[in-house]
Short mmCIF file of C-alpha atoms in Angstrom, two decimals:
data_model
loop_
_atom_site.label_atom_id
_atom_site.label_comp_id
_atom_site.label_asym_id
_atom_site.label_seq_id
_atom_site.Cartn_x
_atom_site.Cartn_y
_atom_site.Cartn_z
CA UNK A 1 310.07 242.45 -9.13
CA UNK A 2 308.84 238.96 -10.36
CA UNK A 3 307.54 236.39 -8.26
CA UNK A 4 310.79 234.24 -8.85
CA UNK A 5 313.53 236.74 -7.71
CA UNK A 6 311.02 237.88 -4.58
CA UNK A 7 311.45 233.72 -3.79
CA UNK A 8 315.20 233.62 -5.11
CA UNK A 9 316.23 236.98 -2.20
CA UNK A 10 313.82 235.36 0.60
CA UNK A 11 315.59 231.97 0.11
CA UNK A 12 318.93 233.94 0.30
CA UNK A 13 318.06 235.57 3.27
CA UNK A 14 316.62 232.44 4.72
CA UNK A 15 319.86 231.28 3.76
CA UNK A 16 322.18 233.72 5.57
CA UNK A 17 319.99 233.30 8.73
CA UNK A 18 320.73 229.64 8.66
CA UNK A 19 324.62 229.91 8.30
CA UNK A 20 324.43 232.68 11.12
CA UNK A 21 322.31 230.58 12.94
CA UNK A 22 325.11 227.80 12.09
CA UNK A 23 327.99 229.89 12.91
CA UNK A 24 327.07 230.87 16.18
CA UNK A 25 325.71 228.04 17.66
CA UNK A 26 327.91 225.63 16.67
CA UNK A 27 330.79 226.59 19.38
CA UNK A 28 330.69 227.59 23.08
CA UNK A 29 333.38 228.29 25.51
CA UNK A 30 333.30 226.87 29.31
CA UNK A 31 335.07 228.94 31.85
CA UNK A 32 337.87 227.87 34.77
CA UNK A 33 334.91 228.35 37.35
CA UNK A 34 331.74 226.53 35.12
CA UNK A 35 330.56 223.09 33.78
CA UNK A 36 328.33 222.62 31.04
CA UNK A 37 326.36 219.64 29.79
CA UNK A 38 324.88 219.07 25.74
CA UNK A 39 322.00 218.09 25.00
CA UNK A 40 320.77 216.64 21.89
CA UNK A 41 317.28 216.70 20.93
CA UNK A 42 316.77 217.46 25.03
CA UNK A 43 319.41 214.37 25.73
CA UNK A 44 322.28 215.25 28.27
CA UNK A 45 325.16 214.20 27.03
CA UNK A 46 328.76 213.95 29.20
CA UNK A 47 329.79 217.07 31.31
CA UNK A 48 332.12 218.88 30.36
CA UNK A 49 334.53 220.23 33.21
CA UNK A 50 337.62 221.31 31.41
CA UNK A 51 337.20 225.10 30.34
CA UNK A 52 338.34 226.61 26.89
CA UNK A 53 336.80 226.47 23.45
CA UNK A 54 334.01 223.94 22.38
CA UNK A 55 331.83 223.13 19.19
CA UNK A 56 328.64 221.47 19.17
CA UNK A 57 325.79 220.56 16.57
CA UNK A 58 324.18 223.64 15.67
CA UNK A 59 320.94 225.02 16.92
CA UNK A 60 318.18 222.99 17.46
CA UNK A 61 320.31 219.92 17.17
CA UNK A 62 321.93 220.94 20.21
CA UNK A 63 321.84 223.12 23.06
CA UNK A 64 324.64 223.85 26.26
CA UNK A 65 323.58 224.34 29.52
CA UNK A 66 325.74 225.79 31.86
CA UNK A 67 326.53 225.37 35.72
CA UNK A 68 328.89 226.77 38.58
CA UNK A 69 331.72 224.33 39.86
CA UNK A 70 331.57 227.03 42.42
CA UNK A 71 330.67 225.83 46.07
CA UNK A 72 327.59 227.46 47.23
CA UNK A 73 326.28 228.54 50.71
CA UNK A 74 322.71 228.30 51.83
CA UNK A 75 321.55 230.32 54.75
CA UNK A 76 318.79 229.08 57.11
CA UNK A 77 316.78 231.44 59.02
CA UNK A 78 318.37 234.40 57.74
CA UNK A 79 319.37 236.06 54.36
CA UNK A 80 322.20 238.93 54.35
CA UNK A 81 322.01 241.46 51.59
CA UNK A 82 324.75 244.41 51.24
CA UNK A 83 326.28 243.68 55.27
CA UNK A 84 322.58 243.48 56.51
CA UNK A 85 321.23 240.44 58.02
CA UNK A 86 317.46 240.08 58.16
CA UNK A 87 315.92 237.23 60.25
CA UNK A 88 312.77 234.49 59.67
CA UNK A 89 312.16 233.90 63.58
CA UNK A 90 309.02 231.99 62.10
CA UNK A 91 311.43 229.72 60.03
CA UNK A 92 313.81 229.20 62.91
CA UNK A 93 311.18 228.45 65.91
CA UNK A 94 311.30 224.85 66.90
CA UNK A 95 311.43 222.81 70.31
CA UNK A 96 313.86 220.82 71.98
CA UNK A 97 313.50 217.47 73.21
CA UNK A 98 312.46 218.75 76.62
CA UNK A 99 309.91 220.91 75.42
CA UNK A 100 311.76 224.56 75.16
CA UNK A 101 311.17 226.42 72.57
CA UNK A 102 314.36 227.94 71.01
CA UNK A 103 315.85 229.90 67.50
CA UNK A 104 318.03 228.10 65.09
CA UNK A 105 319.78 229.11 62.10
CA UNK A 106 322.74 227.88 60.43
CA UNK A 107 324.48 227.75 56.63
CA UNK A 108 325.01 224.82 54.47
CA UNK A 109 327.56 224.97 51.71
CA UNK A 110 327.26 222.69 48.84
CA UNK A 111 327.97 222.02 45.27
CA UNK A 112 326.22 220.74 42.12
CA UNK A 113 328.51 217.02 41.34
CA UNK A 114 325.70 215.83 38.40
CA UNK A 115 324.85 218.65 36.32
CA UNK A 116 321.87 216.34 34.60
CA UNK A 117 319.93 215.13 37.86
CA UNK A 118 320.42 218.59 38.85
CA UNK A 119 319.07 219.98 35.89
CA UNK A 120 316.06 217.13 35.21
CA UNK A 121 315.57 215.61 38.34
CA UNK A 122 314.12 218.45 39.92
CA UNK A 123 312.06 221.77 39.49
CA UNK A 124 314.43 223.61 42.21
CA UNK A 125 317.26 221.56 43.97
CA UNK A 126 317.48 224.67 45.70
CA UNK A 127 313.59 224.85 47.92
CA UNK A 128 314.42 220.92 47.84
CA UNK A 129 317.73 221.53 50.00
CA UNK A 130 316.14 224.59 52.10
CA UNK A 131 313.56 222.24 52.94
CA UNK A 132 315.65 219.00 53.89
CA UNK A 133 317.82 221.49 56.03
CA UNK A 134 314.72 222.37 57.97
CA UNK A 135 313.69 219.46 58.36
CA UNK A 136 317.12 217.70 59.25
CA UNK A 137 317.56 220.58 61.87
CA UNK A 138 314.58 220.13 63.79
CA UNK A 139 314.60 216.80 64.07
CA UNK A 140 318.29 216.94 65.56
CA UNK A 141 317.23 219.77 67.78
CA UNK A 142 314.08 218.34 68.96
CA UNK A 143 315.67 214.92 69.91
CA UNK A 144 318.37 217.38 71.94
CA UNK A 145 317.62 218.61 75.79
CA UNK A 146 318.33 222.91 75.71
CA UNK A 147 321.72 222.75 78.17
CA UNK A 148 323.48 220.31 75.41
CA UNK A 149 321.75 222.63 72.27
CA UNK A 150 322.48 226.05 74.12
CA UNK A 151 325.92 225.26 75.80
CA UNK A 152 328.73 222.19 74.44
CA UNK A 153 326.38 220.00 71.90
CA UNK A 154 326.41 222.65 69.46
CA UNK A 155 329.58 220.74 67.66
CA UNK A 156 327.21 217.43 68.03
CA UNK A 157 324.43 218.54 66.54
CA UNK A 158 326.26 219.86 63.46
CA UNK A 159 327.89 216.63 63.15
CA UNK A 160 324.41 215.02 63.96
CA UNK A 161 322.47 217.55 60.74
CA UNK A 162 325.19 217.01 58.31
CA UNK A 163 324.77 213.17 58.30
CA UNK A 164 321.04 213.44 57.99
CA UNK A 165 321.00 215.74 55.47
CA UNK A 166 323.41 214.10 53.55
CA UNK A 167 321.45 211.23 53.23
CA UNK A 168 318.05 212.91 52.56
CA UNK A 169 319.89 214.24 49.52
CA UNK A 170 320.92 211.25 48.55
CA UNK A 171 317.79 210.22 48.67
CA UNK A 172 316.54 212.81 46.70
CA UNK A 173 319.03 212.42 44.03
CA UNK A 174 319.21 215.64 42.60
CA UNK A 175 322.60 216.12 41.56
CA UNK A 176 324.16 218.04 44.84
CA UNK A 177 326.28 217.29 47.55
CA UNK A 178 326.56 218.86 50.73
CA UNK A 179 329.85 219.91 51.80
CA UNK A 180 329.99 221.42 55.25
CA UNK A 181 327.28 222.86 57.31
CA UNK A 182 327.88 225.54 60.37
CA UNK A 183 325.18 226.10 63.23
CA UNK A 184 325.16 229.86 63.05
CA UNK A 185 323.44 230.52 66.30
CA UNK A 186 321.19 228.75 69.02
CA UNK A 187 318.97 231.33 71.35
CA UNK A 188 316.06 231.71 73.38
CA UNK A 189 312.99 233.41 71.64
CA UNK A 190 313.13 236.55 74.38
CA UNK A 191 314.95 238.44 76.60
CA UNK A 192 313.57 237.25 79.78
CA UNK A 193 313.59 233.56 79.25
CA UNK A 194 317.04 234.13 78.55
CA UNK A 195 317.94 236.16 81.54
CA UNK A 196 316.23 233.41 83.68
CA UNK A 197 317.92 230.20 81.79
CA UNK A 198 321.40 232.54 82.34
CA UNK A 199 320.74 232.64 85.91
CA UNK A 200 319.72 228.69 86.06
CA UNK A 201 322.88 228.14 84.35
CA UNK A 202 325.08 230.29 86.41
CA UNK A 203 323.81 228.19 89.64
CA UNK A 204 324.26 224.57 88.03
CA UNK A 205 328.01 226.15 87.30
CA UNK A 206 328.30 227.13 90.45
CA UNK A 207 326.93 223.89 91.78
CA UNK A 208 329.60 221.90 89.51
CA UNK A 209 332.49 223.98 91.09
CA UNK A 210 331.72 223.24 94.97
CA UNK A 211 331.63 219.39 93.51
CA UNK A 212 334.57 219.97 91.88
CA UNK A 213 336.34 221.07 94.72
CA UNK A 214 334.71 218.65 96.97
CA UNK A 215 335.88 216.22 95.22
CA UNK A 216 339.16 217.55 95.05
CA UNK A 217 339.56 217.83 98.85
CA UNK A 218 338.08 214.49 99.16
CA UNK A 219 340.54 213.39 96.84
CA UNK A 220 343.37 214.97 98.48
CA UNK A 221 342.30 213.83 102.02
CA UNK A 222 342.35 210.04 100.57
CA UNK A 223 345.62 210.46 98.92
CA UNK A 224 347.03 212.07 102.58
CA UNK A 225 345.04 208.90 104.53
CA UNK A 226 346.93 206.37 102.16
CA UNK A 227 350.31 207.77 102.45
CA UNK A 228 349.61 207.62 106.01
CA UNK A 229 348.52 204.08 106.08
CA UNK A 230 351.84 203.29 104.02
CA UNK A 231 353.84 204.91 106.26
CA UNK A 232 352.88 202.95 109.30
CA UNK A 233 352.70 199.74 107.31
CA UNK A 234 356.04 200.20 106.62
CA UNK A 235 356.67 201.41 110.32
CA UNK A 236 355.56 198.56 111.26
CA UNK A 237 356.91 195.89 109.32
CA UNK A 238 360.38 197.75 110.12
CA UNK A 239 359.51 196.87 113.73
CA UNK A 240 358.18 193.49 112.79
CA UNK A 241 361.70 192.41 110.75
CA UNK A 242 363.66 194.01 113.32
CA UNK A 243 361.80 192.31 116.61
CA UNK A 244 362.27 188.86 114.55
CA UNK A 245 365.87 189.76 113.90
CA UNK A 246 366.49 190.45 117.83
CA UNK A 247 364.51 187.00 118.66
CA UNK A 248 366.62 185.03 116.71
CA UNK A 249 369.69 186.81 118.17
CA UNK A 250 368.14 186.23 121.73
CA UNK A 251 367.77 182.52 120.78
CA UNK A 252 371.36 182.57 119.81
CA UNK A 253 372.56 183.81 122.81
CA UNK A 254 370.61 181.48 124.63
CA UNK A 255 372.17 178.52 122.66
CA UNK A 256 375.55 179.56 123.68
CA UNK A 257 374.63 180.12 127.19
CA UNK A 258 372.67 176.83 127.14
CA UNK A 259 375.61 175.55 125.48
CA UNK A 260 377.94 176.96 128.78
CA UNK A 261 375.47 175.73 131.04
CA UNK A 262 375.58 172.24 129.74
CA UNK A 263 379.45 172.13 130.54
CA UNK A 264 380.01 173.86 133.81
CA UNK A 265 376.18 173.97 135.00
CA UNK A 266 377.34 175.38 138.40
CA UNK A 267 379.69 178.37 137.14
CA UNK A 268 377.39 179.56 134.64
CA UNK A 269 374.75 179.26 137.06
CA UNK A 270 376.37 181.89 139.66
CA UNK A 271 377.34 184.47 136.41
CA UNK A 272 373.75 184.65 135.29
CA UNK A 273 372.75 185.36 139.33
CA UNK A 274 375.40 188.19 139.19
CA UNK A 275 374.49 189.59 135.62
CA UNK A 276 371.23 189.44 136.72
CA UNK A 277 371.64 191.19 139.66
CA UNK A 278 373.78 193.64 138.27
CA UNK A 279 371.27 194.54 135.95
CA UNK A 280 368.23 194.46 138.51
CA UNK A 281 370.51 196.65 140.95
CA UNK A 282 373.38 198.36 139.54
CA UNK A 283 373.56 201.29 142.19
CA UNK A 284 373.72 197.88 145.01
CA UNK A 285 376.76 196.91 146.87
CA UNK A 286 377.27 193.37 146.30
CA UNK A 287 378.94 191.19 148.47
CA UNK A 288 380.03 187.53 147.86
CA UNK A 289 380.61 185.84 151.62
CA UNK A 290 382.07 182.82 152.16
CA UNK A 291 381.55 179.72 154.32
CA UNK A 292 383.45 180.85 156.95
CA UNK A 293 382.09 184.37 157.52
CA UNK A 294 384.81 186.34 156.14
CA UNK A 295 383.62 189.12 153.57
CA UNK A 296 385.05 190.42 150.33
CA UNK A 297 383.82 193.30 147.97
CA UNK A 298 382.77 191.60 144.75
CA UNK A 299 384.74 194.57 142.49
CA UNK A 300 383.81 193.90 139.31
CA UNK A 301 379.97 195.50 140.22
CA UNK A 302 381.19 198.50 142.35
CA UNK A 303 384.19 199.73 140.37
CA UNK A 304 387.37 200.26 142.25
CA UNK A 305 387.47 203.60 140.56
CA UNK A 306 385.28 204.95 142.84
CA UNK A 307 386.98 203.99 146.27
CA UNK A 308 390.33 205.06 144.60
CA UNK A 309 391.14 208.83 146.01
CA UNK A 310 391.83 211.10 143.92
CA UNK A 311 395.66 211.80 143.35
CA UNK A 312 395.45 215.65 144.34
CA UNK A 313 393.34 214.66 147.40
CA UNK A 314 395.82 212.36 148.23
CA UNK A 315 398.84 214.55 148.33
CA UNK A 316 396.53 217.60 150.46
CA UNK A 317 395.94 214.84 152.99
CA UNK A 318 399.67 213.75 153.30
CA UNK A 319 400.35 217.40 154.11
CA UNK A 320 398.00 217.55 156.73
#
């Protein structure tokens, strides 16, 4: 074989590569669950969300890269492979604000938003976000006292990580956001110095009931006093309206009397002597003499009823 057709069947087969090279590079597909970005020349071009069947410059001109729209999770302090959980105490050790030293571990879900700051913006977004989440964690925990990280501030400090992390990433700026993140678990490094922060517990709860019910009593013992001091309150300004109400009714049977008085002083005189007297004494025998020593029995204040014999008595005695 000459020189020329050894040339002519090496440019053909240079050819062929070429147009395979151009036939299946030039298209791509994205699926329902990816992204993918172009690059040209190592440029990133637009992302491309929707899925089905792209084209593209051929190879080298242009290259896809292709990420998850998937959300993620991140797991701090632990990793679980095939059910198993395995545990980094040494990654979860830190110290609360009052100086106890406790294990944290929790998961952080997120999602890659800019495939080419993700991509160029960082070696691994991934350490990057391990690290702020350890970092963001113990600064949350170690400005927290152990009750508040141990018992109720567990929702807090969530809250409390999320927003710090959040903005460390953003700071970062390497393409992913931070959707949720769950404290997984807050303990005590052993057995004992749980046993003893249990019983410590256990008494500050039992403290916190007695002053609970104290309280309550207390509480009960006010309301009790108060409906008491209502009740003679209004006791007594019953008593007050009805003592003013008898005043004025004394003052206007005074006026009339006063009134009686003023016409026949003498007559109304003697009837308030005899009321009076009547009242003073009402068992007395009253007698009204006059001038010239003869007597009478002044009926009106020892009823005649009482002299009067009885009408069976009087027909026994007639038969006697």
């Amino acid at each position: 074989m000459s020189l020329k057709q050894i040339y002519k069947v090496a440019g053909m087969i240079a050819g062929a590569i070429v147009l395979i090279v151009v036939l299946f590079t030039t298209w791509y597909t994205v699926d329902e669950s990816d992204q993918a970005i172009v690059l040209t020349f190592g440029e990133a071009g637009e992302p491309i969300t929707e899925s089905g069947l792209k084209f593209k410059m051929p190879w080298p001109i242009q290259t896809v890269e292709k990420l998850s729209k998937e959300t993620f999770s991140l797991q701090f302090g632990y990793e679980e492979k095939d059910g198993e959980i395995v545990e980094f105490p040494k990654e979860t050790k830190m110290i609360t604000g009052d100086e106890y030293i406790v294990l944290a571990d929790m998961v952080v879900q997120w999602k890659i938003t800019n495939p080419e700051k993700y991509l160029f913006n960082a070696e691994d977004p991934k350490e990057i976000l391990y690290d702020a989440t350890s970092s963001s964690l113990r600064s949350i925990i170690g400005s927290t006292e152990i009750d508040e990280a141990l018992t109720s501030g567990k929702a807090e400090i969530e809250a409390e990580v999320r927003d710090l992390l959040v903005t460390l990433i953003d700071k970062y700026d390497i393409g992913i956001s931070v959707i949720g993140v769950k404290l997984q678990d807050v303990e005590l490094p052993n057995e004992d110095v749980r046993k003893a922060f249990t019983d410590v517990t256990d008494a500050r709860e039992m403290m916190n009931t007695k002053i609970h019910e104290a309280e309550k009593y207390q509480n009960q013992r006010l309301n009790e006093s108060q409906g008491e001091k209502d009740a003679i309150l209004s006791r007594a300004t019953g008593d007050k309206a009805a003592r003013i109400e008898q005043a004025r009714g004394d003052v206007a049977v005074f006026d009339k009397l006063y009134a009686e008085y003023k016409g026949n002083s003498e007559i109304t005189e003697q009837r308030l002597i005899l009321e009076t007297l009547e009242q003073v004494l009402p068992e007395a025998e009253v007698y009204i003499m006059n001038d010239d020593g003869n007597t009478m029995k002044y009926f009106p204040i020892r009823p005649l009823e009482k002299e009067k014999p009885v009408q069976g008595q009087e027909g026994n005695a007639s038969n006697e």
